[in-house]
Short mmCIF file of C-alpha atoms in Angstrom, two decimals:
data_model
loop_
_atom_site.label_atom_id
_atom_site.label_comp_id
_atom_site.label_asym_id
_atom_site.label_seq_id
_atom_site.Cartn_x
_atom_site.Cartn_y
_atom_site.Cartn_z
CA MET A 1 0.01 0.00 0.00
CA SER A 2 2.77 2.46 0.90
CA LEU A 3 4.47 1.76 -2.46
CA VAL A 4 1.28 2.65 -4.33
CA ILE A 5 0.80 5.82 -2.29
CA LEU A 6 4.40 6.98 -2.68
CA ALA A 7 5.07 5.91 -6.26
CA LEU A 8 1.69 6.89 -7.71
CA GLY A 9 -0.59 8.61 -5.20
CA PHE A 10 1.45 11.65 -4.23
CA PRO A 11 3.06 12.30 -7.66
CA VAL A 12 -0.21 12.00 -9.60
CA ALA A 13 -2.17 14.13 -7.11
CA LEU A 14 0.44 16.87 -7.15
CA LEU A 15 0.92 16.87 -10.93
CA LEU A 16 -2.84 17.12 -11.45
CA GLU A 17 -3.13 19.98 -8.95
CA ARG A 18 -1.92 22.40 -11.64
CA ALA A 19 -1.96 20.17 -14.71
CA ARG A 20 0.29 21.24 -17.55
CA GLU A 21 2.06 19.48 -20.43
CA VAL A 22 5.49 18.13 -19.47
CA ASP A 23 8.55 17.30 -21.58
CA LEU A 24 9.18 13.66 -20.65
CA SER A 25 12.80 13.79 -21.83
CA ILE A 26 13.51 16.25 -19.02
CA THR A 27 11.46 14.55 -16.30
CA ILE A 28 12.61 10.93 -16.75
CA PRO A 29 15.49 11.26 -14.19
CA PHE A 30 13.06 12.71 -11.63
CA PHE A 31 10.50 9.98 -12.22
CA LEU A 32 13.31 7.47 -11.61
CA ILE A 33 14.24 9.22 -8.37
CA VAL A 34 10.62 9.23 -7.18
CA ILE A 35 10.00 5.58 -8.04
CA TRP A 36 13.29 4.26 -6.62
CA SER A 37 12.91 6.31 -3.44
CA ALA A 38 9.33 5.06 -3.08
CA ILE A 39 10.52 1.45 -3.45
CA ARG A 40 13.27 1.89 -0.86
CA LEU A 41 10.97 3.68 1.60
CA SER A 42 8.27 1.05 1.23
CA PHE A 43 10.50 -1.99 1.55
CA ALA A 44 12.13 -0.48 4.64
CA ALA A 45 8.77 -0.35 6.41
CA ALA A 46 9.15 -3.92 7.75
CA LYS A 47 12.23 -2.94 9.80
CA VAL A 48 11.79 0.79 9.85
CA LEU A 49 13.78 1.65 12.99
CA ALA A 50 16.86 -0.36 12.01
CA ALA A 51 16.77 1.28 8.56
CA MET A 52 16.21 4.82 9.79
CA PRO A 53 19.32 6.42 8.19
CA GLN A 54 18.35 5.01 4.80
CA ILE A 55 14.72 6.08 5.26
CA VAL A 56 15.67 9.69 5.96
CA PHE A 57 18.10 9.71 3.04
CA TYR A 58 15.38 8.56 0.67
CA LEU A 59 12.87 10.93 2.23
CA PHE A 60 15.14 13.78 1.12
CA CYS A 61 15.62 12.26 -2.33
CA TYR A 62 11.89 11.60 -2.74
CA ILE A 63 10.68 15.10 -1.91
CA TRP A 64 13.53 17.56 -2.56
CA LEU A 65 15.05 15.81 -5.59
CA GLY A 66 12.02 13.95 -6.98
CA LEU A 67 8.62 15.48 -6.37
CA ALA A 68 9.75 19.11 -6.20
CA PRO A 69 11.74 18.98 -9.48
CA LEU A 70 8.86 17.20 -11.26
CA LEU A 71 6.50 20.01 -10.34
CA GLN A 72 9.04 22.75 -11.04
CA VAL A 73 9.75 21.39 -14.53
CA GLN A 74 6.00 21.04 -15.11
CA GLN A 75 5.40 24.67 -14.15
CA GLY A 76 8.43 25.99 -16.02
CA GLY A 77 10.39 27.32 -13.05
CA GLY A 78 11.24 27.00 -9.39
CA PRO A 79 11.43 29.23 -6.33
CA LEU A 80 14.65 31.03 -7.31
CA PRO A 81 14.36 33.86 -9.85
CA TYR A 82 16.81 32.72 -12.48
CA TYR A 83 16.28 30.80 -15.68
CA LEU A 84 17.45 27.24 -16.24
CA ASP A 85 16.72 25.39 -19.44
CA GLY A 86 15.54 21.82 -19.80
CA SER A 87 19.01 20.42 -20.51
CA GLU A 88 20.32 21.88 -17.24
CA TYR A 89 17.46 20.34 -15.26
CA ARG A 90 18.11 17.02 -17.00
CA ALA A 91 21.83 17.20 -16.17
CA ALA A 92 20.97 17.94 -12.53
CA GLY A 93 18.63 14.96 -12.38
CA LEU A 94 21.24 12.65 -13.87
CA LEU A 95 23.81 13.86 -11.32
CA VAL A 96 21.39 12.98 -8.53
CA VAL A 97 20.80 9.52 -10.04
CA PHE A 98 24.58 9.05 -10.23
CA GLY A 99 25.02 9.89 -6.54
CA ILE A 100 22.21 7.53 -5.51
CA ALA A 101 23.72 4.70 -7.60
CA ILE A 102 27.13 5.14 -5.94
CA TYR A 103 25.47 5.27 -2.51
CA GLU A 104 23.55 2.03 -3.18
CA PHE A 105 26.68 0.25 -4.39
CA SER A 106 28.67 1.35 -1.36
CA LEU A 107 25.87 0.44 1.06
CA ASN A 108 25.26 -3.05 -0.35
CA ALA A 109 28.58 -4.18 -1.80
CA THR A 110 30.45 -6.92 0.05
CA ALA A 111 34.14 -7.62 0.01
CA PRO A 112 35.33 -10.40 -2.35
CA ASN A 113 35.62 -13.85 -0.76
CA SER A 114 39.40 -13.78 -1.14
CA PHE A 115 39.65 -10.68 1.07
CA ARG A 116 37.09 -11.91 3.61
CA SER A 117 38.90 -15.25 3.98
CA ILE A 118 42.22 -13.53 4.61
CA ALA A 119 40.98 -11.32 7.44
CA PRO A 120 37.60 -12.44 8.77
CA ARG A 121 36.25 -10.07 11.40
CA ALA A 122 33.21 -10.19 13.65
CA PRO A 123 30.84 -7.22 13.39
CA ARG A 124 31.96 -4.37 15.61
CA PRO A 125 29.54 -3.87 18.52
CA PRO A 126 27.76 -0.50 18.47
CA ARG A 127 28.43 2.33 20.88
CA ALA A 128 25.72 2.96 23.45
CA PRO A 129 25.16 5.49 26.28
CA ARG A 130 27.69 4.80 28.99
CA ASP A 131 27.09 3.78 32.59
CA ARG A 132 30.11 5.21 34.37
CA GLY A 133 29.99 8.97 34.81
CA PHE A 134 26.82 9.38 32.74
CA TYR A 135 24.96 11.58 35.22
CA LEU A 136 28.06 13.67 35.84
CA LEU A 137 28.08 14.44 32.09
CA VAL A 138 24.35 15.20 32.16
CA SER A 139 24.89 17.62 35.04
CA LEU A 140 27.71 19.30 33.14
CA VAL A 141 25.49 19.65 30.06
CA ILE A 142 22.76 21.30 32.15
CA VAL A 143 25.22 23.76 33.72
CA VAL A 144 26.80 24.66 30.38
CA ALA A 145 23.37 25.08 28.77
CA ILE A 146 22.28 27.53 31.49
CA PHE A 147 25.52 29.48 31.01
CA MET A 148 25.07 29.53 27.22
CA ILE A 149 21.48 30.77 27.57
CA ALA A 150 22.77 33.70 29.61
CA THR A 151 25.52 34.28 27.03
CA VAL A 152 23.09 34.71 24.12
CA GLY A 153 20.79 37.07 26.01
CA GLY A 154 18.62 34.94 28.25
CA VAL A 155 15.44 32.95 27.69
CA SER A 156 13.73 35.87 25.94
CA ALA A 157 16.36 35.77 23.16
CA LEU A 158 15.59 32.09 22.54
CA TRP A 159 11.98 32.91 21.66
CA THR A 160 12.64 35.71 19.21
CA SER A 161 12.39 35.11 15.47
CA ARG A 162 15.07 33.09 13.74
CA GLN A 163 16.26 36.25 12.00
CA GLU A 164 16.67 38.18 15.28
CA PHE A 165 18.26 35.23 17.08
CA SER A 166 20.81 34.67 14.28
CA ALA A 167 21.66 38.37 14.17
CA GLY A 168 22.32 38.36 17.90
CA VAL A 169 24.53 35.24 17.83
CA TYR A 170 26.35 35.68 14.52
CA GLY A 171 26.57 39.46 14.37
CA GLY A 172 26.89 41.38 11.12
CA GLY A 173 30.45 40.50 10.14
CA GLU A 174 31.56 38.19 7.37
CA ASP A 175 33.47 35.91 9.73
CA LYS A 176 30.76 33.77 11.31
CA ALA A 177 32.93 30.96 12.68
CA LEU A 178 32.65 32.15 16.32
CA GLY A 179 28.91 32.63 16.03
CA ALA A 180 28.48 29.17 14.51
CA ILE A 181 30.47 27.57 17.33
CA THR A 182 28.54 29.54 19.98
CA SER A 183 25.20 28.49 18.48
CA SER A 184 26.30 24.87 18.19
CA VAL A 185 27.48 24.65 21.82
CA LEU A 186 24.10 26.08 22.84
CA ILE A 187 21.81 23.78 20.83
CA ALA A 188 23.61 20.45 20.39
CA PRO A 189 24.65 19.18 23.87
CA PRO A 190 21.13 19.26 25.44
CA PHE A 191 19.78 17.44 22.39
CA VAL A 192 22.38 14.64 22.50
CA ALA A 193 22.08 14.32 26.29
CA LEU A 194 18.28 14.00 26.21
CA SER A 195 18.44 11.47 23.38
CA ALA A 196 21.09 9.43 25.22
CA LEU A 197 19.14 9.46 28.46
CA ILE A 198 15.92 8.22 26.82
CA TYR A 199 17.83 5.57 24.82
CA ARG A 200 19.71 4.40 27.93
CA GLY A 201 16.64 4.22 30.17
CA GLN A 202 16.57 4.03 33.93
CA ARG A 203 19.15 1.79 35.53
CA ASP A 204 20.55 1.51 39.06
CA GLU A 205 20.34 5.23 39.79
CA GLY A 206 16.66 5.12 40.76
CA ARG A 207 13.49 6.66 39.44
CA LEU A 208 13.86 10.08 41.14
CA LEU A 209 17.25 10.94 39.62
CA TYR A 210 16.23 9.62 36.21
CA SER A 211 12.96 11.57 36.22
CA ALA A 212 14.66 14.78 37.38
CA ALA A 213 17.25 14.50 34.59
CA ILE A 214 14.55 13.83 31.99
CA VAL A 215 12.53 16.87 33.10
CA ALA A 216 15.57 19.18 33.21
CA LEU A 217 16.79 18.17 29.75
CA LEU A 218 13.31 18.26 28.28
CA VAL A 219 12.75 21.80 29.56
CA LEU A 220 16.13 22.92 28.24
CA ASN A 221 15.40 21.47 24.80
CA ILE A 222 11.96 23.08 24.67
CA LEU A 223 13.57 26.42 25.53
CA ILE A 224 16.56 26.13 23.22
CA ASN A 225 15.49 23.90 20.33
CA ASN A 226 12.14 25.48 19.62
CA PRO A 227 10.56 26.08 16.17
CA ILE A 228 10.70 29.89 16.51
CA SER A 229 14.41 30.74 16.85
CA GLN A 230 15.81 27.54 15.31
CA GLY A 231 15.73 26.46 11.69
CA ARG A 232 13.26 23.78 10.70
CA PHE A 233 15.93 21.30 9.61
CA TRP A 234 17.56 21.48 13.04
CA PHE A 235 14.18 21.39 14.83
CA THR A 236 13.27 18.32 12.78
CA THR A 237 16.60 16.73 13.70
CA VAL A 238 16.15 17.20 17.45
CA TRP A 239 12.55 16.12 17.82
CA GLY A 240 12.72 13.52 15.06
CA VAL A 241 15.55 11.73 16.88
CA VAL A 242 13.80 11.99 20.24
CA GLY A 243 10.59 10.72 18.65
CA ILE A 244 12.08 7.62 17.05
CA ILE A 245 13.93 6.72 20.26
CA VAL A 246 10.66 6.98 22.22
CA ILE A 247 8.96 4.79 19.59
CA MET A 248 11.76 2.25 19.98
CA ARG A 249 11.33 2.25 23.75
CA LEU A 250 7.58 1.62 23.33
CA ARG A 251 8.40 -1.57 21.39
CA VAL A 252 6.09 -0.95 18.45
CA ASN A 253 6.73 -1.52 14.74
CA PRO A 254 6.05 1.88 13.16
CA TRP A 255 5.58 0.54 9.61
CA TRP A 256 3.61 3.69 8.84
CA LEU A 257 6.56 6.06 9.45
CA PRO A 258 7.76 6.47 5.81
CA VAL A 259 4.34 7.61 4.59
CA ALA A 260 3.88 9.73 7.73
CA PHE A 261 7.25 11.41 7.17
CA VAL A 262 6.40 12.26 3.57
CA THR A 263 2.96 13.59 4.51
CA ALA A 264 4.35 15.74 7.33
CA THR A 265 7.11 17.10 5.07
CA LEU A 266 4.63 18.02 2.34
CA VAL A 267 2.03 19.59 4.64
CA VAL A 268 3.69 20.72 7.89
CA PHE A 269 7.32 21.51 7.04
CA PRO A 270 6.88 24.21 4.36
CA ASN A 271 4.15 25.93 6.39
CA ALA A 272 6.12 25.97 9.64
CA ASP A 273 8.31 29.05 9.10
CA VAL A 274 5.76 31.59 10.31
CA PHE A 275 8.23 33.00 12.87
CA ARG A 276 11.24 33.12 10.58
CA TYR A 277 11.43 36.92 10.28
CA ALA A 278 11.28 39.78 12.79
CA GLY A 279 7.76 40.93 13.48
CA SER A 280 6.17 37.63 12.45
CA SER A 281 3.22 36.18 14.34
CA PHE A 282 0.52 33.56 13.93
CA SER A 283 -1.56 36.16 12.15
CA ASN A 284 0.91 35.81 9.23
CA PHE A 285 0.19 32.11 8.92
CA LYS A 286 -1.51 30.94 5.76
CA LEU A 287 -1.79 27.27 4.83
CA GLU A 288 -0.66 26.80 1.24
CA PRO A 289 -1.27 23.70 -0.93
CA ALA A 290 1.63 21.28 -1.07
CA GLY A 291 1.98 21.63 -4.86
CA GLU A 292 2.37 25.38 -4.68
CA GLN A 293 4.92 25.10 -1.85
CA LEU A 294 7.10 22.65 -3.79
CA VAL A 295 7.23 25.02 -6.77
CA ASP A 296 7.34 28.44 -5.14
CA LYS A 297 8.99 28.09 -1.72
CA GLY A 298 12.73 28.55 -1.31
CA ASP A 299 12.92 25.47 0.93
CA PHE A 300 12.76 23.39 -2.24
CA ASP A 301 15.49 25.10 -4.29
CA SER A 302 17.74 22.01 -4.28
CA ILE A 303 17.45 20.98 -7.92
CA GLN A 304 17.86 24.57 -9.12
CA GLN A 305 21.01 24.86 -7.04
CA ILE A 306 22.36 21.58 -8.45
CA ALA A 307 21.65 22.72 -12.01
CA LEU A 308 23.19 26.12 -11.33
CA GLY A 309 26.26 24.48 -9.80
CA ILE A 310 26.77 22.43 -12.95
CA ARG A 311 26.64 25.65 -14.96
CA TYR A 312 29.06 27.32 -12.53
CA ALA A 313 31.54 24.46 -12.84
CA ALA A 314 31.37 24.69 -16.62
CA ASP A 315 32.18 28.41 -16.45
CA ALA A 316 34.67 28.58 -13.56
CA GLY A 317 36.09 25.05 -13.44
CA PHE A 318 36.21 22.68 -10.48
CA GLY A 319 37.42 23.80 -7.07
CA LEU A 320 40.01 21.01 -6.83
CA GLY A 321 39.37 20.45 -3.12
CA GLN A 322 39.41 24.04 -1.89
CA GLN A 323 35.85 23.89 -0.61
CA SER A 324 36.42 20.53 1.06
CA VAL A 325 39.57 21.73 2.84
CA SER A 326 37.74 24.82 4.08
CA THR A 327 34.95 22.56 5.32
CA LEU A 328 37.38 20.35 7.26
CA PHE A 329 38.95 23.41 8.88
CA PHE A 330 35.69 25.28 9.40
CA PHE A 331 36.79 26.42 12.87
CA VAL A 332 39.68 28.60 11.59
CA PRO A 333 38.62 32.29 11.61
CA ARG A 334 38.90 34.32 8.41
CA SER A 335 41.09 36.78 10.26
CA ILE A 336 43.73 34.02 10.27
CA TRP A 337 42.76 32.43 6.94
CA PRO A 338 41.56 35.21 4.57
CA ASP A 339 41.23 32.82 1.61
CA LYS A 340 38.95 30.40 3.43
CA ALA A 341 36.03 29.45 1.16
CA ILE A 342 32.50 30.67 1.82
CA ASP A 343 29.40 28.46 1.85
CA THR A 344 28.73 26.85 -1.53
CA GLY A 345 25.17 28.20 -1.44
CA SER A 346 26.58 31.72 -1.10
CA VAL A 347 29.02 31.07 -3.96
CA LEU A 348 26.12 30.22 -6.24
CA ALA A 349 24.07 33.20 -5.03
CA ASN A 350 26.98 35.52 -5.80
CA TYR A 351 27.44 33.87 -9.20
CA VAL A 352 23.97 34.94 -10.36
CA GLY A 353 23.88 38.15 -8.34
CA PHE A 354 21.08 36.96 -6.08
CA GLY A 355 20.73 39.05 -2.92
CA ASN A 356 19.76 36.23 -0.57
CA ALA A 357 22.89 34.18 0.13
CA ASN A 358 21.06 31.74 2.44
CA LEU A 359 20.59 29.12 -0.25
CA SER A 360 21.01 25.37 -0.19
CA ALA A 361 23.88 23.45 -1.77
CA PRO A 362 22.94 19.74 -1.76
CA LEU A 363 25.71 17.21 -1.19
CA TRP A 364 25.62 16.27 -4.88
CA ILE A 365 26.68 19.73 -6.02
CA GLU A 366 29.16 20.16 -3.14
CA GLY A 367 31.06 17.21 -4.53
CA TYR A 368 30.63 18.09 -8.21
CA MET A 369 31.73 21.74 -7.94
CA ASP A 370 34.79 20.81 -5.92
CA GLY A 371 35.95 17.75 -7.85
CA GLY A 372 33.54 16.69 -10.58
CA LEU A 373 32.06 13.21 -10.72
CA VAL A 374 35.07 11.76 -8.91
CA LEU A 375 34.53 13.72 -5.70
CA THR A 376 30.77 13.27 -5.98
CA ALA A 377 31.38 9.51 -6.05
CA VAL A 378 33.69 9.78 -3.04
CA PHE A 379 31.06 11.68 -1.06
CA PHE A 380 28.28 9.17 -1.73
CA ALA A 381 30.50 6.13 -1.33
CA GLY A 382 31.43 7.58 2.06
CA LEU A 383 27.79 8.14 2.95
CA GLY A 384 26.98 4.54 2.04
CA LEU A 385 29.82 3.31 4.25
CA VAL A 386 28.61 5.45 7.16
CA HIS A 387 25.11 3.98 6.81
CA LYS A 388 26.56 0.47 6.63
CA ALA A 389 28.65 1.07 9.78
CA LEU A 390 25.60 2.34 11.68
CA ARG A 391 23.49 -0.69 10.72
CA HIS A 392 23.30 -3.41 13.40
CA GLN A 393 20.97 -6.35 12.74
CA ASN A 394 17.38 -5.29 13.44
CA GLN A 395 18.23 -2.77 16.15
CA LEU A 396 18.16 1.02 16.12
CA THR A 397 21.60 1.91 17.43
CA PHE A 398 22.11 5.20 19.21
CA GLY A 399 24.52 6.37 16.50
CA ALA A 400 21.98 5.57 13.78
CA ALA A 401 19.29 7.49 15.66
CA ILE A 402 21.43 10.61 16.03
CA PHE A 403 22.80 10.58 12.48
CA SER A 404 19.56 9.68 10.73
CA PHE A 405 17.95 13.09 10.97
CA TYR A 406 21.09 15.23 11.19
CA GLN A 407 21.98 14.04 7.72
CA LEU A 408 19.10 16.19 6.42
CA VAL A 409 21.22 19.22 7.29
CA ILE A 410 24.20 17.70 5.48
CA LEU A 411 22.24 16.56 2.43
CA ARG A 412 20.60 19.95 1.92
CA GLY A 413 23.81 21.89 2.57
CA SER A 414 25.78 23.97 2.49
CA LEU A 415 28.24 21.46 3.89
CA LEU A 416 30.48 24.15 5.42
CA ALA A 417 27.50 25.59 7.32
CA SER A 418 26.66 22.18 8.81
CA MET A 419 30.13 21.48 10.18
CA ALA A 420 30.11 23.42 13.47
CA THR A 421 26.94 21.80 14.78
CA GLY A 422 27.92 18.42 13.33
CA ALA A 423 31.27 18.55 15.13
CA VAL A 424 29.64 19.31 18.48
CA VAL A 425 27.05 16.56 17.95
CA LEU A 426 29.83 14.09 17.15
CA ALA A 427 31.92 15.17 20.14
CA MET A 428 28.94 14.80 22.48
CA TYR A 429 28.09 11.40 20.98
CA LEU A 430 31.61 10.13 21.60
CA LEU A 431 31.70 11.62 25.09
CA MET A 432 28.39 10.16 26.23
CA THR A 433 28.75 6.69 24.74
CA ALA A 434 31.03 3.69 25.16
CA THR A 435 31.58 0.50 23.18
CA SER A 436 28.89 -2.09 23.86
CA ASN A 437 29.45 -5.45 25.49
CA PRO A 438 31.27 -7.42 22.75
CA ARG A 439 29.89 -10.75 23.93
CA SER A 440 26.26 -9.73 23.51
CA GLY A 441 26.64 -7.33 20.63
CA LEU A 442 24.09 -5.15 22.42
CA PRO A 443 24.54 -2.21 24.79
CA ALA A 444 26.06 -3.44 28.03
CA ARG A 445 23.47 -3.91 30.79
CA THR A 446 20.65 -2.85 28.39
CA ARG A 447 20.19 -6.01 26.33
CA GLY A 448 16.50 -5.67 27.09
CA LEU A 449 16.31 -3.35 24.05
CA GLY A 450 16.79 -6.42 21.87
CA GLU A 451 16.06 -9.38 24.18
CA ARG A 452 14.24 -9.48 27.48
CA GLU A 453 16.04 -9.85 30.76
CA LYS A 454 15.61 -8.55 34.29
CA SER A 455 16.06 -4.81 34.54
CA ARG A 456 15.01 -1.84 36.59
CA ASP A 457 14.05 -0.06 33.42
CA PRO A 458 10.30 0.66 33.73
CA LEU A 459 9.88 0.10 30.00
CA GLU A 460 11.02 -3.51 30.26
#
């Protein structure tokens, strides 16, 4: 049923919303993306939690690189005010198909028998929230969060519009490295700590301490990671991760999640930016049809940016790794490194003279502009390997839960802009987890998440 809904229901309904003749030679790559993503989302429904990183990846492909481009080509233009011809859209679609193919090969390929026989290795046990010192780390997160709230202007600053909050944290200068790090230290640690605490469950510490920690971290996340001052991709990351961990703890099979994710993204996500700008209020809210949003709203500029990036590379040549090096060393201020690259989305905005530099740069075009098809292949082979490493039988590992939704920020880009928060999330993940019990292959002392045994966890 989900395959029919995703492969036929949504595309047909949206295309008929504003019916118009379509050039099939341009739309074939996007039909392929929609159909393949629908197949992968539907077949993952049987083990949806264990496959969560793949589900979120194909959610992005399905909507941002499948449905949205189909409608934009049908209507003769997208949300950004520059012209792209059919051949450029087709090239962008083929680049997306190329990246997906490399990802699939990397995710599913196995080593040749000759290599596996030389060095057979047991699967590495996943990392899980630690026992020793866990509540000391939680206490430290709470203290640092309170300090960071005071640093950015208090609770009132957290509930201003995203525009006002960003101006206060980042300032008006070109060098935004310090602002990005400040914002990341504010928003990421409470999120990872709350996720780890729910995943870990109550153990020997007792109900009172566990409940107090849950309440404190929940309040901090509501204050800090709210939909008013924070971007929707980050808000989706935080509460999407918390949501799937809670679903896992409830021991249900949420086979309906892929269709629910698509429906929420089409209906809720594009209409949820009512507080984005200063002076906004609920009185500004107006529910727009999904088809209009996919064509007209800047959230869905991904395929235009990919097509524009291909044009940019043809004019200016490939970056030969400059953007990637700047991304790796994102923390170096421009006062020290004047030639540090700017966000790829801003590069493309400057290229066409577009005033709004806050544009996406999907991972496909990040790789292509910096190193052609070779670097694009490297990026998606790497993504496939990350997904493979996070996969552990039929279990949602903590690493998979955290990465699954944060990859939306990476996939949409710009990659450089995602690095500060990603680095803090990774550091917190490593700090708050430890290698699982190698004999069980499941988190030490919490094997009840995969097999029942005596535990003080009230969910057992």
